Tab-separated table of C-alpha atoms and ligand atoms in Angstrom:
chain	number	residue	atom	x	y	z
A	27	MET	CA	-181.522	0.522	196.604
A	28	SER	CA	-180.692	1.940	193.331
A	29	LEU	CA	-177.832	4.710	192.888
A	30	PHE	CA	-177.006	6.627	189.712
A	31	ILE	CA	-173.396	7.864	190.330
A	32	SER	CA	-171.250	9.943	187.500
A	33	PHE	CA	-167.810	10.737	187.063
A	34	GLU	CA	-166.950	13.842	185.240
A	35	GLY	CA	-163.779	16.111	184.716
A	36	PRO	CA	-161.246	16.914	181.774
A	37	ASP	CA	-159.440	14.566	180.114
A	38	GLY	CA	-156.759	12.911	181.998
A	39	SER	CA	-158.324	13.718	185.220
A	40	GLY	CA	-158.335	9.793	186.085
A	41	LYS	CA	-161.938	9.459	185.925
A	42	THR	CA	-161.770	5.858	184.355
A	43	THR	CA	-159.745	4.507	187.075
A	44	GLN	CA	-161.436	5.747	189.920
A	45	ALA	CA	-164.887	4.589	188.418
A	46	ARG	CA	-163.247	1.011	187.948
A	47	LEU	CA	-161.918	0.796	191.415
A	48	LEU	CA	-165.288	2.056	193.075
A	49	GLU	CA	-167.172	-0.696	191.057
A	50	GLY	CA	-164.972	-3.347	192.253
A	51	TRP	CA	-165.290	-1.939	195.882
A	52	LEU	CA	-168.929	-1.815	195.591
A	53	ARG	CA	-169.070	-5.284	193.991
A	54	GLN	CA	-167.036	-7.116	196.958
A	55	GLN	CA	-169.679	-5.740	199.331
A	56	GLY	CA	-172.375	-7.408	197.206
A	57	TYR	CA	-173.975	-4.838	195.582
A	58	GLU	CA	-174.921	-5.296	191.896
A	59	VAL	CA	-173.338	-2.804	190.056
A	60	VAL	CA	-173.110	-1.568	186.246
A	61	LEU	CA	-170.362	0.528	184.933
A	62	THR	CA	-170.830	2.103	181.634
A	63	ARG	CA	-169.251	5.077	179.865
A	64	GLU	CA	-170.227	8.017	177.346
A	65	PRO	CA	-170.107	8.286	174.698
A	66	GLY	CA	-170.753	4.648	174.087
A	67	GLY	CA	-171.621	1.991	176.312
A	68	THR	CA	-173.917	0.256	173.400
A	69	ALA	CA	-173.254	-1.262	170.360
A	70	ILE	CA	-175.237	2.071	168.652
A	71	GLY	CA	-173.367	4.122	171.217
A	72	GLU	CA	-169.989	2.711	170.011
A	73	GLN	CA	-170.565	3.319	166.652
A	74	ILE	CA	-171.651	6.915	167.379
A	75	ARG	CA	-168.335	7.358	169.693
A	76	GLN	CA	-166.310	6.528	166.427
A	77	VAL	CA	-167.981	9.178	164.514
A	78	LEU	CA	-167.476	11.513	167.453
A	79	HIS	CA	-163.539	10.885	167.820
A	80	ASP	CA	-162.515	10.348	164.180
A	81	ARG	CA	-160.000	13.282	163.895
A	82	ARG	CA	-160.985	13.176	160.229
A	83	ASN	CA	-164.523	14.938	161.095
A	84	ILE	CA	-162.554	18.487	162.048
A	85	GLU	CA	-165.716	19.955	159.983
A	86	MET	CA	-168.304	18.838	162.500
A	87	ASP	CA	-170.846	21.539	163.554
A	88	ALA	CA	-171.328	22.296	167.108
A	89	ARG	CA	-175.231	21.287	166.848
A	90	ALA	CA	-174.314	18.104	165.087
A	91	GLU	CA	-172.060	17.265	167.570
A	92	VAL	CA	-174.728	17.777	170.355
A	93	LEU	CA	-176.935	15.608	168.663
A	94	LEU	CA	-174.696	12.756	168.394
A	95	TYR	CA	-173.728	12.507	171.918
A	96	SER	CA	-177.487	13.129	172.977
A	97	ALA	CA	-178.355	10.199	170.367
A	98	ALA	CA	-175.772	7.969	172.249
A	99	ARG	CA	-176.981	8.835	175.512
A	100	ALA	CA	-180.473	8.376	174.478
A	101	GLN	CA	-179.691	4.813	173.676
A	102	LEU	CA	-177.790	4.163	176.899
A	103	VAL	CA	-180.550	5.127	179.215
A	104	ALA	CA	-182.738	3.209	177.250
A	105	GLN	CA	-181.077	-0.027	176.893
A	106	CYS	CA	-179.111	0.267	180.101
A	107	ILE	CA	-179.166	2.867	182.756
A	108	ARG	CA	-182.850	3.093	183.143
A	109	PRO	CA	-183.341	-0.713	183.553
A	110	ALA	CA	-180.553	-1.360	185.786
A	111	LEU	CA	-181.840	1.590	188.116
A	112	GLU	CA	-185.293	0.012	188.202
A	113	ALA	CA	-183.719	-3.266	188.783
A	114	GLY	CA	-182.338	-1.974	191.831
A	115	TYR	CA	-178.802	-1.447	190.732
A	116	ILE	CA	-175.995	0.989	191.427
A	117	VAL	CA	-175.274	2.806	187.788
A	118	ILE	CA	-171.653	4.288	187.331
A	119	SER	CA	-171.131	6.189	184.582
A	120	ASP	CA	-167.540	7.623	183.285
A	121	ARG	CA	-169.102	10.700	182.050
A	122	TYR	CA	-172.723	11.975	181.380
A	123	ALA	CA	-175.057	14.505	180.505
A	124	ASP	CA	-172.849	17.122	182.375
A	125	SER	CA	-170.222	16.506	179.821
A	126	THR	CA	-172.491	18.032	177.284
A	127	LEU	CA	-173.044	21.224	179.351
A	128	ALA	CA	-169.422	21.620	180.107
A	129	TYR	CA	-167.818	20.828	176.527
A	130	GLN	CA	-170.674	21.993	174.283
A	131	GLY	CA	-172.044	24.446	176.609
A	132	TYR	CA	-169.388	26.478	178.240
A	133	GLY	CA	-166.921	25.333	175.930
A	134	ARG	CA	-168.269	25.698	172.541
A	135	GLY	CA	-170.407	28.601	173.522
A	136	LEU	CA	-173.845	26.664	172.955
A	137	GLU	CA	-177.085	27.926	175.140
A	138	LEU	CA	-177.148	26.005	178.297
A	139	ASP	CA	-181.142	26.013	178.436
A	140	ILE	CA	-181.069	24.408	175.143
A	141	LEU	CA	-178.523	21.916	175.628
A	142	ARG	CA	-180.547	21.053	179.206
A	143	ALA	CA	-183.742	20.379	177.073
A	144	ILE	CA	-182.178	18.065	174.547
A	145	THR	CA	-180.698	16.520	177.546
A	146	ASP	CA	-184.129	16.052	179.371
A	147	PHE	CA	-185.774	14.877	175.729
A	148	ALA	CA	-182.783	12.360	175.338
A	149	THR	CA	-182.665	10.854	178.963
A	150	GLY	CA	-186.338	11.157	179.780
A	151	GLY	CA	-185.332	13.829	182.527
A	152	LEU	CA	-182.924	11.242	184.305
A	153	TRP	CA	-179.824	12.991	186.082
A	154	PRO	CA	-177.434	11.324	188.770
A	155	ASP	CA	-178.001	11.250	192.442
A	156	LEU	CA	-174.485	11.838	192.927
A	157	THR	CA	-171.896	13.390	190.613
A	158	PHE	CA	-167.780	13.380	191.268
A	159	TYR	CA	-166.118	16.106	189.461
A	160	LEU	CA	-162.072	15.274	189.222
A	161	ASP	CA	-160.404	18.256	189.234
A	162	VAL	CA	-157.328	18.814	187.517
A	163	THR	CA	-155.873	21.532	185.412
A	164	PRO	CA	-156.123	21.277	181.482
A	165	GLU	CA	-152.063	21.274	181.491
A	166	GLU	CA	-152.038	18.746	184.173
A	167	GLY	CA	-154.759	16.588	182.352
A	168	LEU	CA	-153.025	16.823	178.963
A	169	HIS	CA	-149.819	16.019	180.438
A	170	ARG	CA	-151.127	12.869	182.040
A	171	ARG	CA	-152.762	11.809	178.901
A	172	ARG	CA	-149.485	12.129	176.762
A	173	SER	CA	-147.460	10.366	179.387
A	174	ALA	CA	-150.165	7.429	179.419
A	175	GLY	CA	-150.213	7.143	175.465
A	176	GLY	CA	-153.589	6.322	174.840
A	177	GLU	CA	-156.072	7.453	172.417
A	178	TRP	CA	-155.716	10.925	171.121
A	179	ASN	CA	-159.287	12.027	170.083
A	180	ARG	CA	-161.078	15.163	168.071
A	181	LEU	CA	-161.631	16.970	171.515
A	182	ASP	CA	-158.173	16.386	172.695
A	183	ALA	CA	-156.823	18.151	169.707
A	184	GLU	CA	-158.623	21.555	170.974
A	185	ALA	CA	-156.726	24.495	171.950
A	186	MET	CA	-155.937	25.016	175.623
A	187	ASP	CA	-158.378	27.873	175.963
A	188	PHE	CA	-161.230	25.465	174.928
A	189	HIS	CA	-160.374	23.597	177.977
A	190	HIS	CA	-160.026	26.019	180.525
A	191	LYS	CA	-163.449	27.157	179.563
A	192	VAL	CA	-164.690	23.582	179.861
A	193	ARG	CA	-162.944	23.734	183.298
A	194	ALA	CA	-164.755	26.865	184.637
A	195	GLY	CA	-167.981	25.205	183.216
A	196	TYR	CA	-167.648	22.354	185.372
A	197	LEU	CA	-166.925	24.332	188.600
A	198	ALA	CA	-169.752	26.495	187.963
A	199	LEU	CA	-171.944	23.490	187.343
A	200	ALA	CA	-170.599	22.150	190.652
A	201	GLU	CA	-170.897	24.966	192.676
A	202	GLY	CA	-174.556	25.585	191.488
A	203	ASP	CA	-175.817	22.248	192.826
A	204	PRO	CA	-173.670	21.143	195.584
A	205	GLY	CA	-176.241	18.757	196.809
A	206	ARG	CA	-175.446	16.453	193.450
A	207	TRP	CA	-171.647	17.487	192.916
A	208	VAL	CA	-168.617	16.522	194.955
A	209	ILE	CA	-165.730	18.390	193.944
A	210	ILE	CA	-162.354	16.095	194.440
A	211	GLU	CA	-158.784	17.217	193.758
A	212	ALA	CA	-157.576	14.854	191.423
A	213	THR	CA	-153.732	15.525	191.473
A	214	GLN	CA	-153.295	13.583	194.730
A	215	PRO	CA	-152.486	9.832	194.318
A	216	VAL	CA	-155.025	7.448	193.136
A	217	ALA	CA	-155.598	5.925	196.498
A	218	GLY	CA	-156.586	9.111	198.316
A	219	VAL	CA	-158.758	10.046	195.691
A	220	GLN	CA	-160.569	6.652	195.845
A	221	GLU	CA	-160.673	6.774	199.793
A	222	GLN	CA	-162.553	10.043	199.526
A	223	ILE	CA	-164.948	8.741	196.925
A	224	ARG	CA	-165.677	5.744	198.834
A	225	ARG	CA	-166.730	7.784	201.690
A	226	VAL	CA	-169.162	9.864	200.294
A	227	VAL	CA	-170.877	6.861	198.598
A	228	ALA	CA	-170.721	4.715	201.702
A	229	GLY	CA	-172.869	7.726	203.243
A	230	ARG	CA	-175.223	7.833	200.571
A	231	LEU	CA	-175.837	4.080	200.910
A	232	GLY	CA	-176.277	4.767	204.741
A	233	ARG	CA	-173.426	2.741	205.875
B	307	TYD	P1	-163.094	9.770	176.014
B	307	TYD	O1	-162.200	9.294	175.208
B	307	TYD	O2	-164.120	8.995	176.792
B	307	TYD	O3	-162.191	10.610	177.182
B	307	TYD	P2	-162.076	10.429	178.589
B	307	TYD	O4	-161.195	9.422	178.873
B	307	TYD	O5	-161.531	11.952	178.749
B	307	TYD	O6	-163.579	10.352	179.103
B	307	TYD	O7	-163.797	11.077	175.293
B	307	TYD	C1	-164.489	11.634	175.348
B	307	TYD	C2	-164.691	12.699	174.851
B	307	TYD	O8	-165.785	13.362	174.434
B	307	TYD	C3	-164.186	14.211	175.860
B	307	TYD	O9	-163.000	14.731	175.253
B	307	TYD	C4	-165.510	14.830	176.160
B	307	TYD	C5	-166.148	14.775	175.107
B	307	TYD	N1	-167.597	14.554	175.524
B	307	TYD	C6	-168.338	16.011	174.958
B	307	TYD	O10	-167.557	16.745	174.674
B	307	TYD	N2	-169.576	16.090	175.122
B	307	TYD	C7	-170.268	15.124	175.725
B	307	TYD	O11	-171.759	15.190	176.025
B	307	TYD	C8	-169.584	13.650	176.277
B	307	TYD	C9	-170.396	12.793	176.841
B	307	TYD	C10	-168.253	13.764	175.839
């Protein structure tokens, strides 16, 4: 049985850790799983990711930004996600199209209907079956990123106000489609967050 799961959340919400733990747990139970990330996940997508994250690209226009994320996503769906789902795999994506709605839509103020149309064009209308939103405040997320000492990208450098708009956007998206979204309080310890995620996934897999 194929299942498409995405993880969303602000920077520093622990998405990547949780996606990996879920992947390992599902594999242990004998499921075939593909874990991928956005932007990136394919050779072409990783090249686009470099352009998007380069801090020298501060003049990037918001529309150009949308199209670059969408181009990377189109490649990822065509090359990886759709074939995997057709082969019956569980696909886990660390970010997917909802990031465009949250960051470029709610964050930058681009029209949501247009973003949805561009996204449907890029993905052939493929949306996840299940989306986890790992919720932390922008302050907490930034604090975690700084202490982890990871990559500091072009979007991390945005003003706090931007990150607050993104979070409000995610919450609005989640509330608008409760059948797909599960909101998880991500300030709890890693194990507790993972436990909640596993329970929901097990339910979807009918176990
Ligand atoms: P990444 O290093 O993957 O961060 P994270 O660990 O938070 O996922 O950076 C991805 C950045 O790109 C993140 O700041 C969100 C942003 N983004 C968008 O603005 N729009 C999109 O469509 C996607 C996929 C990501």
